[in-house]
Tab-separated table of C-alpha atoms in Angstrom:
chain	number	residue	atom	x	y	z
L	1	GLU	CA	127.270	105.878	107.948
L	2	MET	CA	125.017	107.473	106.340
L	3	GLN	CA	124.314	110.591	108.137
L	4	LEU	CA	121.425	113.739	107.979
L	5	VAL	CA	122.440	116.432	110.263
L	6	GLU	CA	119.934	119.103	110.560
L	7	SER	CA	121.192	123.262	111.224
L	8	GLY	CA	120.566	126.606	110.971
L	9	GLY	CA	116.494	126.589	113.481
L	10	GLY	CA	115.804	129.316	115.769
L	11	LEU	CA	113.444	131.705	117.591
L	12	VAL	CA	112.191	134.027	114.616
L	13	GLN	CA	109.610	136.362	114.463
L	14	PRO	CA	106.479	137.161	111.762
L	15	GLY	CA	107.600	138.366	108.267
L	16	GLY	CA	110.608	137.300	109.168
L	17	SER	CA	113.253	134.680	107.915
L	18	LEU	CA	115.615	132.358	108.222
L	19	ARG	CA	117.550	129.426	106.100
L	20	LEU	CA	118.087	125.492	106.972
L	21	SER	CA	120.500	123.288	105.941
L	22	CYS	CA	120.955	119.992	105.990
L	23	ALA	CA	124.250	117.555	105.762
L	24	ALA	CA	125.014	114.829	104.284
L	25	SER	CA	127.163	111.680	104.339
L	26	GLY	CA	128.405	108.097	104.204
L	27	PHE	CA	125.809	108.077	100.681
L	28	THR	CA	126.062	109.942	97.547
L	29	PHE	CA	123.996	112.742	97.950
L	30	SER	CA	123.289	113.380	94.380
L	31	ASP	CA	122.113	110.478	94.012
L	32	TYR	CA	118.730	110.625	95.594
L	33	TRP	CA	115.690	113.234	95.662
L	34	MET	CA	115.987	114.579	98.521
L	35	ASN	CA	112.680	116.032	101.057
L	36	TRP	CA	111.818	118.726	103.884
L	37	VAL	CA	109.303	117.703	106.405
L	38	ARG	CA	108.121	119.572	109.593
L	39	GLN	CA	106.359	118.978	113.360
L	40	ALA	CA	104.582	120.770	115.063
L	41	PRO	CA	103.951	120.633	118.097
L	42	GLY	CA	102.549	118.242	119.081
L	43	LYS	CA	101.244	117.104	115.791
L	44	GLY	CA	101.653	115.391	113.045
L	45	LEU	CA	104.270	114.830	109.951
L	46	GLU	CA	103.602	117.435	107.960
L	47	TRP	CA	105.760	116.790	103.621
L	48	VAL	CA	106.974	120.809	103.838
L	49	ALA	CA	109.036	120.692	99.905
L	50	SER	CA	110.920	118.670	97.846
L	51	ILE	CA	114.132	118.154	94.977
L	52	LYS	CA	114.733	116.265	92.426
L	53	GLU	CA	118.440	114.531	92.194
L	54	ASP	CA	119.946	117.383	89.583
L	55	GLY	CA	117.801	120.215	91.443
L	56	HIS	CA	115.671	120.318	88.160
L	57	GLU	CA	112.787	120.460	89.613
L	58	LYS	CA	111.645	121.087	93.103
L	59	ASN	CA	107.840	120.365	94.516
L	60	TYR	CA	106.223	122.241	97.766
L	61	MET	CA	102.567	122.059	99.978
L	62	ASP	CA	100.401	124.604	98.847
L	63	SER	CA	100.508	126.283	102.033
L	64	VAL	CA	104.978	127.735	101.390
L	65	ARG	CA	104.546	127.780	98.255
L	66	GLY	CA	106.018	130.929	97.282
L	67	ARG	CA	107.592	131.581	100.440
L	68	PHE	CA	110.215	128.347	100.962
L	69	THR	CA	112.309	127.576	98.384
L	70	ILE	CA	114.281	123.942	98.011
L	71	SER	CA	117.520	124.084	96.673
L	72	ARG	CA	121.111	121.860	96.610
L	73	ASP	CA	124.718	121.730	96.501
L	74	SER	CA	126.087	118.971	95.529
L	75	ALA	CA	129.539	119.608	95.704
L	76	GLN	CA	128.905	120.787	99.582
L	77	ASN	CA	126.465	117.817	99.257
L	78	SER	CA	123.385	120.124	101.536
L	79	LEU	CA	120.143	120.181	101.225
L	80	TYR	CA	118.881	124.028	102.033
L	81	LEU	CA	115.306	125.232	102.704
L	82	GLN	CA	115.116	129.214	102.427
L	83	MET	CA	112.143	130.528	104.155
L	84	ASN	CA	110.894	133.704	104.094
L	85	SER	CA	107.696	136.000	105.580
L	86	LEU	CA	107.670	133.537	108.141
L	87	ARG	CA	103.973	132.429	109.938
L	88	PRO	CA	103.756	131.576	113.616
L	89	GLU	CA	101.787	127.698	111.770
L	90	ASP	CA	105.424	127.193	110.300
L	91	THR	CA	106.092	126.569	114.003
L	92	ALA	CA	107.872	123.199	113.822
L	93	VAL	CA	110.950	120.541	113.872
L	94	TYR	CA	111.999	120.454	110.333
L	95	PHE	CA	113.373	117.025	109.412
L	96	CYS	CA	115.205	116.789	106.283
L	97	LEU	CA	114.508	113.431	104.794
L	98	ARG	CA	116.411	111.302	101.750
L	99	ASP	CA	114.161	108.598	99.348
L	100	GLN	CA	114.286	105.876	98.463
L	101	THR	CA	115.210	103.991	101.724
L	102	GLY	CA	114.074	106.772	103.514
L	103	ILE	CA	116.565	108.680	105.676
L	104	TRP	CA	116.104	110.812	108.390
L	105	GLY	CA	117.810	113.482	110.214
L	106	GLN	CA	117.970	114.819	113.791
L	107	GLY	CA	115.675	117.519	112.878
L	108	THR	CA	116.575	121.834	114.015
L	109	LEU	CA	113.761	123.983	115.685
L	110	VAL	CA	112.301	126.631	114.195
L	111	THR	CA	109.440	128.161	116.556
L	112	VAL	CA	107.984	131.821	114.661
L	113	SER	CA	106.922	133.845	117.777
L	114	SER	CA	107.225	137.895	118.799
T	1	GLN	CA	96.222	118.325	97.236
T	2	ALA	CA	95.887	114.951	97.927
T	3	VAL	CA	93.415	113.689	101.350
T	4	VAL	CA	95.201	110.197	102.866
T	5	THR	CA	93.482	108.797	105.257
T	6	GLN	CA	94.814	106.447	108.668
T	7	GLU	CA	93.357	104.570	111.832
T	8	PRO	CA	93.261	107.540	114.136
T	9	SER	CA	94.233	104.805	117.188
T	10	LEU	CA	94.556	101.052	116.878
T	11	THR	CA	95.268	98.460	120.079
T	12	VAL	CA	96.768	95.153	119.589
T	13	SER	CA	97.716	92.341	122.381
T	14	PRO	CA	101.184	91.603	122.920
T	15	GLY	CA	101.842	88.791	120.373
T	16	GLY	CA	98.668	89.719	118.195
T	17	THR	CA	99.016	91.146	114.975
T	18	VAL	CA	96.925	94.523	113.714
T	19	THR	CA	97.494	96.702	109.308
T	20	LEU	CA	97.282	99.658	109.836
T	21	THR	CA	95.516	101.144	106.464
T	22	CYS	CA	97.026	104.039	104.112
T	23	GLY	CA	93.954	105.339	101.602
T	24	SER	CA	94.128	107.282	99.449
T	25	SER	CA	91.404	110.744	98.619
T	26	THR	CA	92.226	109.739	95.126
T	27	GLY	CA	91.157	106.495	94.133
T	28	ALA	CA	93.355	103.271	94.823
T	29	VAL	CA	96.947	103.946	96.751
T	30	THR	CA	99.391	101.368	93.632
T	31	SER	CA	102.466	101.282	94.118
T	32	GLY	CA	103.426	104.331	92.439
T	33	HIS	CA	102.542	106.580	95.062
T	34	TRP	CA	105.445	104.626	96.626
T	35	PRO	CA	104.133	104.209	100.641
T	36	TYR	CA	106.529	104.891	103.274
T	37	TRP	CA	105.404	103.504	106.516
T	38	PHE	CA	107.276	105.206	109.823
T	39	GLN	CA	107.477	105.025	113.277
T	40	GLN	CA	107.877	107.545	116.230
T	41	LYS	CA	108.263	107.570	119.486
T	42	PRO	CA	107.780	110.784	121.822
T	43	GLY	CA	111.413	112.874	121.614
T	44	GLN	CA	111.914	110.945	118.764
T	45	PRO	CA	112.718	112.010	115.150
T	46	PRO	CA	110.317	108.955	112.791
T	47	ARG	CA	112.711	106.281	111.387
T	48	THR	CA	111.869	104.610	108.400
T	49	LEU	CA	109.881	101.055	108.319
T	50	ILE	CA	108.381	99.865	104.945
T	51	TYR	CA	109.663	102.212	101.464
T	52	ASP	CA	107.802	101.160	98.645
T	53	THR	CA	105.165	99.275	99.550
T	54	SER	CA	107.322	96.223	101.034
T	55	ASN	CA	110.800	96.558	101.369
T	56	LYS	CA	112.090	97.420	104.299
T	57	GLN	CA	115.176	98.599	106.722
T	58	SER	CA	118.100	97.350	107.899
T	59	TRP	CA	116.892	97.894	111.026
T	60	THR	CA	113.271	96.697	110.646
T	61	PRO	CA	111.605	93.687	112.629
T	62	ALA	CA	110.276	91.306	110.793
T	63	ARG	CA	107.071	90.798	112.310
T	64	PHE	CA	106.741	94.251	109.879
T	65	SER	CA	105.510	93.847	107.010
T	66	GLY	CA	103.592	96.148	104.148
T	67	SER	CA	102.097	95.601	101.435
T	68	LEU	CA	98.883	96.378	98.926
T	69	LEU	CA	94.631	96.159	100.273
T	70	GLY	CA	91.721	96.562	99.394
T	71	GLY	CA	93.222	99.598	97.738
T	72	LYS	CA	95.079	101.290	100.174
T	73	ALA	CA	98.668	100.503	101.133
T	74	ALA	CA	98.248	98.691	104.733
T	75	LEU	CA	101.383	98.137	107.593
T	76	THR	CA	101.158	94.206	109.098
T	77	LEU	CA	102.031	93.516	112.392
T	78	SER	CA	102.375	90.860	113.743
T	79	GLY	CA	103.909	89.220	116.912
T	80	ALA	CA	103.222	93.211	118.241
T	81	GLN	CA	106.129	93.649	121.607
T	82	PRO	CA	105.933	96.224	124.034
T	83	GLU	CA	108.374	98.137	122.478
T	84	ASP	CA	106.437	98.661	119.322
T	85	GLU	CA	103.536	101.335	120.922
T	86	ALA	CA	104.247	104.649	118.886
T	87	GLU	CA	103.254	105.842	115.801
T	88	TYR	CA	103.189	105.186	112.649
T	89	TYR	CA	102.687	107.258	109.189
T	90	CYS	CA	102.759	106.572	105.389
T	91	LEU	CA	103.535	109.076	102.697
T	92	LEU	CA	102.012	109.205	99.241
T	93	THR	CA	103.477	110.596	96.343
T	94	TYR	CA	101.667	112.293	93.918
T	95	ARG	CA	102.921	113.856	90.724
T	96	GLY	CA	103.972	117.865	92.729
T	97	GLY	CA	104.071	116.048	95.727
T	98	ARG	CA	104.048	114.072	98.729
T	99	VAL	CA	101.173	114.098	101.283
T	100	PHE	CA	101.628	111.859	105.235
T	101	GLY	CA	99.141	110.308	106.238
T	102	GLY	CA	97.681	111.717	109.760
T	103	GLY	CA	98.974	109.692	111.784
T	104	THR	CA	97.853	105.839	113.507
T	105	LYS	CA	99.116	105.508	117.442
T	106	VAL	CA	98.703	101.445	117.661
T	107	THR	CA	98.687	100.499	122.189
T	108	VAL	CA	100.172	97.105	123.314
T	109	LEU	CA	97.851	96.793	125.889
């Protein structure tokens, strides 16, 4: 069964950092672009970042560029999102999403508050 | 970044047909935008219904179909069921990133 499992969310103060992880199983991780998507409470889906199969191309939404870094480790079958200089408006459930047929994880909640 | 537009809400009668659309501020949506359609019910993560314009996931009911229509991506629901009441999002790919539409709340009533 193809599966994505996110972890690493939690409560962090404004200006703080968090590292999210997404563990992939049931498919060849290195064959796919991967994405991070977020959803603020009561709001719609928002694409955050994408990374190519080989990790050599990365794209970010404007409001996180320079603060967030997407990365991947094919040996660990894992996707990461390093989030620095967090703001209250970054509060959301963060999902990982596999390209092509579109496999979603269950999400992990990030709350930025003092 | 581009803006992707969807109808905020649509209502369909049980057994009826409704078409949701997904437009781009940059011009016509094409297969090169690799349109996705996702369904999300309250308290659940999204799930993929359609990828690459018209391809269905293994769990996508036959009553859902994806296409390009009048310069937009479209999701057509034919024979609506009560369980189809949900939020629907499209996602388009551009050079340098991706953008979700704002979502369409579909009510089956």
